[in-house]
GROMACS .gro file of C-alpha atoms in nm:
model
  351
    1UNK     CA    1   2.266   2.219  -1.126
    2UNK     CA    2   2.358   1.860  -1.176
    3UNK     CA    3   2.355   1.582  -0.885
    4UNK     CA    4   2.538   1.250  -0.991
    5UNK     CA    5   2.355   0.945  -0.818
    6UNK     CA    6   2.675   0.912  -0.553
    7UNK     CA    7   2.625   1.286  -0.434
    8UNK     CA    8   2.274   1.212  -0.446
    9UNK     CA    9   2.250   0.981  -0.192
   10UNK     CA   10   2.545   1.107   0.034
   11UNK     CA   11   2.271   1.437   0.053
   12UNK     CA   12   2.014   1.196   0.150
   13UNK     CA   13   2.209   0.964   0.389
   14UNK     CA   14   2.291   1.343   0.601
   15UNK     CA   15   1.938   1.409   0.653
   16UNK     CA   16   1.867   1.365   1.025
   17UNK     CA   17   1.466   1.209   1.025
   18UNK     CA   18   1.381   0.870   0.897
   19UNK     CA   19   1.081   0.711   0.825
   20UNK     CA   20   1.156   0.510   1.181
   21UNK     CA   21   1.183   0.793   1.375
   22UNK     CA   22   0.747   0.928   1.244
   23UNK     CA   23   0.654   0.550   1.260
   24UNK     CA   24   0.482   0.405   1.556
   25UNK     CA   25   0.524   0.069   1.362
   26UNK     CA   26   0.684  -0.088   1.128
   27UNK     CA   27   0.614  -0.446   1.046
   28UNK     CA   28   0.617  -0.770   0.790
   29UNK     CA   29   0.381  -0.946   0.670
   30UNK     CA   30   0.232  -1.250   0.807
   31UNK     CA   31   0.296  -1.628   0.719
   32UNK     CA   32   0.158  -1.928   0.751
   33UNK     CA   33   0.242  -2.327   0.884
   34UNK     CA   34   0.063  -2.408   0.531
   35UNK     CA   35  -0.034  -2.184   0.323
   36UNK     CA   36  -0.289  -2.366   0.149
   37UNK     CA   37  -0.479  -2.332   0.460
   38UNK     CA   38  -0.562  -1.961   0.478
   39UNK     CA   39  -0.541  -1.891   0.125
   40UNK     CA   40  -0.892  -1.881  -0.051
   41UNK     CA   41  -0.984  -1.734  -0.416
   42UNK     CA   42  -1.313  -1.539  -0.438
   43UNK     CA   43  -1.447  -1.740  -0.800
   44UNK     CA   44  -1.526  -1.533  -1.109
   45UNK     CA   45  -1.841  -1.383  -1.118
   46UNK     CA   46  -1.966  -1.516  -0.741
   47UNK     CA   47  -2.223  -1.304  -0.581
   48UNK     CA   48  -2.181  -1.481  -0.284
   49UNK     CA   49  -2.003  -1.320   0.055
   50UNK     CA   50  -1.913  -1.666   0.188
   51UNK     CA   51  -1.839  -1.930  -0.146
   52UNK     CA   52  -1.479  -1.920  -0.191
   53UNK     CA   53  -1.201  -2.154  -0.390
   54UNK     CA   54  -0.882  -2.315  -0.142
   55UNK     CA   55  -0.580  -2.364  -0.264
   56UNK     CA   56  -0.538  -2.749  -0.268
   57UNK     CA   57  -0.927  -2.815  -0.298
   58UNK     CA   58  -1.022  -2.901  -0.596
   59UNK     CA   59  -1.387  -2.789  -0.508
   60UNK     CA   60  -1.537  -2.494  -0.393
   61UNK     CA   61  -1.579  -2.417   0.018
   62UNK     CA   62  -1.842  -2.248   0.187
   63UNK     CA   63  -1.673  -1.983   0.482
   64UNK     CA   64  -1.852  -1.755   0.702
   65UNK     CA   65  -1.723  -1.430   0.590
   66UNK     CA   66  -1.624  -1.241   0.946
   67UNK     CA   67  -1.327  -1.497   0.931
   68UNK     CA   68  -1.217  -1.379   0.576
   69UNK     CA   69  -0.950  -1.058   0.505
   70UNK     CA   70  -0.815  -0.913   0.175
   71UNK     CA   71  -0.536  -1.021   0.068
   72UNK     CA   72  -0.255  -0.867  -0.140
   73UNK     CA   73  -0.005  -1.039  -0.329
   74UNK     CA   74   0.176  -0.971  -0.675
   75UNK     CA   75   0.063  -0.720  -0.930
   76UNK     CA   76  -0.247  -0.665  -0.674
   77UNK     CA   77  -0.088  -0.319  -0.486
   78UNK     CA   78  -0.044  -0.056  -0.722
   79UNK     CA   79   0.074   0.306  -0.644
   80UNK     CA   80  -0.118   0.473  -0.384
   81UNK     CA   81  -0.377   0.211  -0.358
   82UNK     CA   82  -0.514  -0.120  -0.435
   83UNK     CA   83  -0.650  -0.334  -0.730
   84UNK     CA   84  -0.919  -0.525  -0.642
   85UNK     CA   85  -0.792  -0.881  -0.552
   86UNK     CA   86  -0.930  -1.200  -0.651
   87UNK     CA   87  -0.798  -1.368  -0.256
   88UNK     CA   88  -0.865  -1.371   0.025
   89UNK     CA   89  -0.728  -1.527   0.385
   90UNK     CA   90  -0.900  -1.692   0.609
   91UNK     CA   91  -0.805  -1.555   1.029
   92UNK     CA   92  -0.963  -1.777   1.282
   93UNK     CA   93  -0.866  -1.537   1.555
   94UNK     CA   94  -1.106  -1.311   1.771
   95UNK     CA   95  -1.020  -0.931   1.734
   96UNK     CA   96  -1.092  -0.672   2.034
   97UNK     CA   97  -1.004  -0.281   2.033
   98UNK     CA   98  -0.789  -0.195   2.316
   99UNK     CA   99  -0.650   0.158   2.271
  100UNK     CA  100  -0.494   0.213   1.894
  101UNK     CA  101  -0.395  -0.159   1.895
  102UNK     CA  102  -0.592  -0.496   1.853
  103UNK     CA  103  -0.577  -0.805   2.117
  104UNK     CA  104  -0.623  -1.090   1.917
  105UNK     CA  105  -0.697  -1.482   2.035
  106UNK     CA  106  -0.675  -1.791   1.797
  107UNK     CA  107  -1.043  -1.905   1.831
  108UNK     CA  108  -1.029  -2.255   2.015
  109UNK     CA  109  -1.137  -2.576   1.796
  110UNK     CA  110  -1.415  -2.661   2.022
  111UNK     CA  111  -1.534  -2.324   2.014
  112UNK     CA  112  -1.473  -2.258   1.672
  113UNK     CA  113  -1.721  -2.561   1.584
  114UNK     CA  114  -1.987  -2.401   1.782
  115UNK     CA  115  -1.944  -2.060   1.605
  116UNK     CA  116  -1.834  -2.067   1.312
  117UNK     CA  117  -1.886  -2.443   1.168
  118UNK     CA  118  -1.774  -2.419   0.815
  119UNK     CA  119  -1.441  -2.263   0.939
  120UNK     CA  120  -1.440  -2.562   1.122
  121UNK     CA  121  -1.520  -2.800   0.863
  122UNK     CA  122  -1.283  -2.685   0.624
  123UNK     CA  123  -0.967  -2.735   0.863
  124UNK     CA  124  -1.086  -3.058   0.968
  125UNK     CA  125  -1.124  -3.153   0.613
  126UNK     CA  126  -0.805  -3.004   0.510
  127UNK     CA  127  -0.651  -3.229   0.800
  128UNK     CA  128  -0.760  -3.458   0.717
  129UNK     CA  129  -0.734  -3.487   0.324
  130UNK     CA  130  -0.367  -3.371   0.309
  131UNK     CA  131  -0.212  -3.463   0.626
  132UNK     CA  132  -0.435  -3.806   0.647
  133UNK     CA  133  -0.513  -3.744   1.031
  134UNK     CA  134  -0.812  -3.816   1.166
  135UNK     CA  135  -0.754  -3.690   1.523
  136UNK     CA  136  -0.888  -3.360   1.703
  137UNK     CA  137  -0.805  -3.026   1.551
  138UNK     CA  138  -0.508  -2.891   1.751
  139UNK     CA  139  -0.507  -2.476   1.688
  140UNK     CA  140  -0.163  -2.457   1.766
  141UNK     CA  141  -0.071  -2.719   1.468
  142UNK     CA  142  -0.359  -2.645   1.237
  143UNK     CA  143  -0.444  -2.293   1.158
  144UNK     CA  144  -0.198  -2.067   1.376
  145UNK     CA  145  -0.081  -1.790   1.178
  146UNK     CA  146   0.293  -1.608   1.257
  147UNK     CA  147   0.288  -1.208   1.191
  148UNK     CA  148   0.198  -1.060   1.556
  149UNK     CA  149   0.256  -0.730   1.480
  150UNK     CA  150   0.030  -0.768   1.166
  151UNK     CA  151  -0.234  -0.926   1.383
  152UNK     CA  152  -0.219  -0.635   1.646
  153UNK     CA  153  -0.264  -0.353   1.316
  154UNK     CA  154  -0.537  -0.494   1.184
  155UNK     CA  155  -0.810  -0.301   1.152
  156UNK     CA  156  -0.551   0.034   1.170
  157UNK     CA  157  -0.468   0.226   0.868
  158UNK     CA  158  -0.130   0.189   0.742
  159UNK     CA  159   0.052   0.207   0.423
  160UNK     CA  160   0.226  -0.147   0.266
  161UNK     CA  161   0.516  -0.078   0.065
  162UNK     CA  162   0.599  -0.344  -0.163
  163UNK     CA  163   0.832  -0.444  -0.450
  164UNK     CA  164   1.184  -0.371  -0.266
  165UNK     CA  165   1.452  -0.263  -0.495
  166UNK     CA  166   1.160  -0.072  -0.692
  167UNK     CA  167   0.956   0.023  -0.397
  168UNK     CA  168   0.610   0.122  -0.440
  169UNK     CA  169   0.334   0.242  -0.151
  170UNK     CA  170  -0.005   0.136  -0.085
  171UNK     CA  171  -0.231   0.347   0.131
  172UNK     CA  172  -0.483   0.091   0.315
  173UNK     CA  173  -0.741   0.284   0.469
  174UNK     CA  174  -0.915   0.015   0.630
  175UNK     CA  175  -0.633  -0.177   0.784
  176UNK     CA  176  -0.790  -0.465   0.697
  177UNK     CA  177  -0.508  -0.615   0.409
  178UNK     CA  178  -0.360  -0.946   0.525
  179UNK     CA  179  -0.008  -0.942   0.290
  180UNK     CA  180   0.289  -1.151   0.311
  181UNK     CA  181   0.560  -0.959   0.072
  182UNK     CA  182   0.651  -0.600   0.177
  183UNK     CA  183   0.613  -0.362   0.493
  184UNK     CA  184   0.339  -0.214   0.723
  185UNK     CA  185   0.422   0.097   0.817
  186UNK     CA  186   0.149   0.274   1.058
  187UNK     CA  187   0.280   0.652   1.123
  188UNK     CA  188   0.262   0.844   1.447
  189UNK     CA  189   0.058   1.104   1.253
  190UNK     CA  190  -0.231   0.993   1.062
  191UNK     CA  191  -0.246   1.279   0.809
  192UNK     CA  192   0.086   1.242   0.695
  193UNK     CA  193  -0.006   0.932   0.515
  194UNK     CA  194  -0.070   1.090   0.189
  195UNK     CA  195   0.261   1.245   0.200
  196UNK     CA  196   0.467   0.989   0.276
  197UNK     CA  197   0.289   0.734   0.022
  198UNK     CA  198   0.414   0.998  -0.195
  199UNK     CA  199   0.768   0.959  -0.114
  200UNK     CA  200   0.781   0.610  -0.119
  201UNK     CA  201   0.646   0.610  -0.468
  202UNK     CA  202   0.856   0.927  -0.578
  203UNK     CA  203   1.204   0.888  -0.767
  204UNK     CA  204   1.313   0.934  -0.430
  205UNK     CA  205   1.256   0.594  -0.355
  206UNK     CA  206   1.469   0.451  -0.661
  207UNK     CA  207   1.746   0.533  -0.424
  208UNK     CA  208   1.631   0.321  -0.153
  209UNK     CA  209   1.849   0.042  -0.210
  210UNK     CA  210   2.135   0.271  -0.221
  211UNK     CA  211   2.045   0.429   0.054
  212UNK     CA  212   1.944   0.134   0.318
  213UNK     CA  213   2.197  -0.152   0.182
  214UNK     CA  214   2.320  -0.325   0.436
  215UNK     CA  215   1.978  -0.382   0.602
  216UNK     CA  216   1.864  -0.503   0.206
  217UNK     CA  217   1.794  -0.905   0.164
  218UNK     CA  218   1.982  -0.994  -0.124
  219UNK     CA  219   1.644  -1.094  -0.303
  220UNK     CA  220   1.570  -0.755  -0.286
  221UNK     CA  221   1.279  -0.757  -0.077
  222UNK     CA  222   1.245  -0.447   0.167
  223UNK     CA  223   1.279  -0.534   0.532
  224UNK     CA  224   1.169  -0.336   0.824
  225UNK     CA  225   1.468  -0.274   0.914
  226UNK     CA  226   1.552  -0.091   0.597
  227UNK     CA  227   1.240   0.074   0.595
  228UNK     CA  228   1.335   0.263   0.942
  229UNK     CA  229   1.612   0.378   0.797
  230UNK     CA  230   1.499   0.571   0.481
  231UNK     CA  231   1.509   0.956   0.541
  232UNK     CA  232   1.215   1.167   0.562
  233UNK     CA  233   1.216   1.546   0.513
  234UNK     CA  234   0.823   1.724   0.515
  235UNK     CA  235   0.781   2.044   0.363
  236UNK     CA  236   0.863   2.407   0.496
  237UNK     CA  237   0.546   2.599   0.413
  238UNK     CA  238   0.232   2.425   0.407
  239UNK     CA  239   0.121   2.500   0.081
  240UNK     CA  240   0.316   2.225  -0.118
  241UNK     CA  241   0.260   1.933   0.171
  242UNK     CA  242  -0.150   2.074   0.108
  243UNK     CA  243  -0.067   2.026  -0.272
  244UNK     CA  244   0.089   1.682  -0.228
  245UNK     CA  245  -0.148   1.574   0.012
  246UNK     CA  246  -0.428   1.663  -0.247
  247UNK     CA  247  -0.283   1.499  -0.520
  248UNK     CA  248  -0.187   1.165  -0.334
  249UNK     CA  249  -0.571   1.141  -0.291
  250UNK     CA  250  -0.612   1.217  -0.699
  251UNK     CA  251  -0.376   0.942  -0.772
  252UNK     CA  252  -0.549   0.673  -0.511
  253UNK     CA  253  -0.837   0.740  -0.716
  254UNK     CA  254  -0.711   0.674  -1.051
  255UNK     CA  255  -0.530   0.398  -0.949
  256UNK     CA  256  -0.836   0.263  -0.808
  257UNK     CA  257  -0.986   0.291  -1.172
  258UNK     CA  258  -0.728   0.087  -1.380
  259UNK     CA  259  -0.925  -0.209  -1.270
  260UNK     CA  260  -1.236   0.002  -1.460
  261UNK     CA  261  -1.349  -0.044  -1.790
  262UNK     CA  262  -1.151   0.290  -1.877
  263UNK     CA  263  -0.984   0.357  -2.215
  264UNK     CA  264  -0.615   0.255  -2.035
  265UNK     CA  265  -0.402   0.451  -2.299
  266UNK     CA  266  -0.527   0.818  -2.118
  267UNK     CA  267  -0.612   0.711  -1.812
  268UNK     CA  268  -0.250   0.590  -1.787
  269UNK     CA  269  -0.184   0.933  -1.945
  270UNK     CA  270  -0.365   1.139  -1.692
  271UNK     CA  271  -0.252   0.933  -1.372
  272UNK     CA  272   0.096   0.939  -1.534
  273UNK     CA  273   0.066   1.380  -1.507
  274UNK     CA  274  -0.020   1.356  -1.130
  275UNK     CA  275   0.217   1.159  -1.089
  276UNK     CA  276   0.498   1.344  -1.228
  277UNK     CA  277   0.386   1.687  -1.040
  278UNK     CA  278   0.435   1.464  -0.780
  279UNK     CA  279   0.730   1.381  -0.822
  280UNK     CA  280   0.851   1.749  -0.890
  281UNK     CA  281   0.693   1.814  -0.515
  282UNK     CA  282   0.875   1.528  -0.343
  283UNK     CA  283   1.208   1.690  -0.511
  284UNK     CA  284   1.187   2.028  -0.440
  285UNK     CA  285   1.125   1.935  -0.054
  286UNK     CA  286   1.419   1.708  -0.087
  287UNK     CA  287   1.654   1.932  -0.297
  288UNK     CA  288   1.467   2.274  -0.275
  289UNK     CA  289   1.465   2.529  -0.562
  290UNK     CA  290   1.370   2.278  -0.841
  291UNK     CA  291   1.011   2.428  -0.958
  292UNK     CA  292   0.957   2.797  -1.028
  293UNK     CA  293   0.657   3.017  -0.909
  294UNK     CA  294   0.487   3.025  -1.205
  295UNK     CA  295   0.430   2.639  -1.186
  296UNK     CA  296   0.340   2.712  -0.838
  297UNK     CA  297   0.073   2.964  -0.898
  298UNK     CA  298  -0.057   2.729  -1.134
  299UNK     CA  299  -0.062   2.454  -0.922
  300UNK     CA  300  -0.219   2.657  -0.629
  301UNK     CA  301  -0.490   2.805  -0.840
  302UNK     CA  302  -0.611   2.486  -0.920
  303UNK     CA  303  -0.517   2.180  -0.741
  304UNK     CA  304  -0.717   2.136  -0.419
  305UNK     CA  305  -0.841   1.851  -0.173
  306UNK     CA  306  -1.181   1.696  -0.328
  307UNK     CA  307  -1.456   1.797  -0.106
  308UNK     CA  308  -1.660   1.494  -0.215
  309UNK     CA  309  -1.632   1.076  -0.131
  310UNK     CA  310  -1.438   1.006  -0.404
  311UNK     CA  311  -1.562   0.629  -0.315
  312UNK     CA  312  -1.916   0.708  -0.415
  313UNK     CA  313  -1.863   1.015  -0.647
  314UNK     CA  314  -1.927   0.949  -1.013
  315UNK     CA  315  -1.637   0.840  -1.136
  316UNK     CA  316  -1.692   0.926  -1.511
  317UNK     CA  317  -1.737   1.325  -1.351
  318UNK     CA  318  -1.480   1.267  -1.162
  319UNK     CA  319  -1.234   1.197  -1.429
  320UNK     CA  320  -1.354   1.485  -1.633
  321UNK     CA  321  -1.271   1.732  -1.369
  322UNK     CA  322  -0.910   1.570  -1.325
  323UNK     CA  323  -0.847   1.577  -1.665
  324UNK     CA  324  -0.961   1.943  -1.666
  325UNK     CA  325  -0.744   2.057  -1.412
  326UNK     CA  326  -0.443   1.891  -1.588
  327UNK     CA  327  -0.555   2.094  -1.921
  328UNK     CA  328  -0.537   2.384  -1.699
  329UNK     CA  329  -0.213   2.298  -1.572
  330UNK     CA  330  -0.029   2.255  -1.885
  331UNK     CA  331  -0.210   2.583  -2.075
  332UNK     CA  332  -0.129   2.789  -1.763
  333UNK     CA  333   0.244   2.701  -1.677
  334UNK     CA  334   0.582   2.567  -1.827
  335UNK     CA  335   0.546   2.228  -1.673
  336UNK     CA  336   0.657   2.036  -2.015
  337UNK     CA  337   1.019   2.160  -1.942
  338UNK     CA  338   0.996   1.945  -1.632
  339UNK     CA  339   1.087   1.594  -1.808
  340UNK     CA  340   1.251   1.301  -1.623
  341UNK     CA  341   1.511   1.097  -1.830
  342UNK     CA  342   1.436   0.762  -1.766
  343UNK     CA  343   1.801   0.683  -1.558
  344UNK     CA  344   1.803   0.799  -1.187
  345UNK     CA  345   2.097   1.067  -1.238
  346UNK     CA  346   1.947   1.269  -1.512
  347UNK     CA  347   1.593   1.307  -1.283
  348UNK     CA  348   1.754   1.615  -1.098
  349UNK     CA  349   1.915   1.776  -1.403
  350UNK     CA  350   1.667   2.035  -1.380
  351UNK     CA  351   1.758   2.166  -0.973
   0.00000   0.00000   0.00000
């Protein structure tokens, strides 16, 4: 059966849940008075947890590091998870837990001098060298940062989607990712994160524009408002939401290890498979009746959630095993029938 891109997304627009309605939160990213205030560079080959480059300095700056957060920006979030990034931002606020949510306070000037001094120093110095003013640091003027709802989520896990028109998902496990561009989306159900960083990373998503238009920017950029919007179907049976679920934590691995010293050419290869089986999963929940059972069996028999920390495992045995099961995958099923053409409307041809 063949679905042209309109009928496509009139299917999609009827489906009743969106990712809004399984969200607790859905939020941009922060920004800044100045910029070159909060964002630091961590210099190449430093050892050091608290020497870090400013934007605008021309010299490096010494920070205590319990004020300093990842930060994502540009080629830095990849499918599924993150590339380690070269900056950082600097938060002079004081974080407490209250419940699943953070209270946060901007850390006075006077009080920020007694605790954290180089903090200090660096504003003062940044006041001082750029806006030639010599007076007392005001907190309000000098280093407040707009993004509540960012500020109140860090520190929970969430997924950032990124990248708009071509929208791509991030899982953060830590919460701790200070971004600017893109969404934070923290769901009402923890363990459907891997799922739904599937979806947004699925062909699915090419339809998002499509789909959430008229809450679109016209740079492209996805909004939360859009985001609430896009519809969300979960599996029937929990075999295939176990299968995706297993394989979005396959793929935030390999991600992870583009930033290796891998042979790129099959490591692209191999995360390139999972993602594509992927992609067949996201479908078939979508669409239904796109993959037949002796891909299934195949996947069952061999696909399953990693007992191990993939954060400390091996990586190099690891990758072995991964590109085992895929061997296993191809010799044991007709998955090379399942090709996608490279232009949305061909990508259910086989349904």
């Amino acid at each position: 059966m063949f679905l042209n891109e309109n009928r496509i997304v009139e299917k999609i627009c009827e489906l009743p849940t969106t990712l809004g309605d399984i969200s607790e939160s859905i939020f941009g990213g922060t920004s800044t008075r100045n910029s070159l205030l909060h964002r630091l560079a961590v210099p190449e080959g430093s050892d050091s947890d608290s020497l870090y480059l400013c934007e605008g300095l021309c010299k490096p700056v010494f920070l205590e590091p319990e004020l300093i957060y990842p930060y994502v920006t540009g080629i830095f979030p990849e499918k599924f998870a993150f590339n380690s990034s070269p900056y950082r931002f600097m938060l002079p606020y004081e974080f407490s837990d209250k419940g699943s949510r953070k209270e946060y306070r901007v850390i006075p000037p006077e009080e920020l001098k007694i605790r954290f001094p180089m903090a200090y120093g660096r504003i003062l110095e940044f006041k001082n060298q750029f806006d030639h003013d010599n007076s007392l640091l005001d907190s309000a003027d000098y280093y407040s940062v707009r993004g509540r709802k960012l500020l109140e989520r860090l520190g929970t896990p969430k997924i950032i989607a990124t990248e708009g028109y071509r929208v791509q998902a991030a899982y953060d496990a830590s919460g701790n990712y200070v971004f600017e561009q893109g969404c934070g989306i923290v769901l009402k159900e923890p363990e459907k994160y891997p799922y739904v960083t599937a979806v947004l990373n699925s062909q699915i998503a090419r339809l998002f524009p499509s789909v959430c238009e008229s809450e679109m920017l016209y740079s492209g950029s996805a909004t939360p408002a859009a985001m609430k919007r896009f519809p969300i179907v979960f599996p029937e049976d929990r075999l295939t939401e176990d299968l995706i679920t297993s394989i979005s934590g396959y793929l935030m691995f390999l991600n992870r290890q583009k930033n290796a010293n891998y042979a790129v050419g099959w490591l692209d290869e191999l995360t390139g498979f999972y993602e594509q089986i992927s992609n067949l999963l996201v479908l078939d929940v979508y669409f239904g009746d796109g993959i037949d059972q002796k891909l299934l069996n195949a996947l069952e028999d061999n696909i399953h959630p990693y007992a191990g920390d993939m954060e400390s495992e091996n990586s190099g045995s690891l990758l072995s095993v991964l590109y085992y099961i895929k061997q296993r995958i191809s010799d044991t099923s007709n998955f090379k029938k399942y090709v996608f053409d490279t232009e949305f409307p061909g990508i259910l041809s086989f349904l």
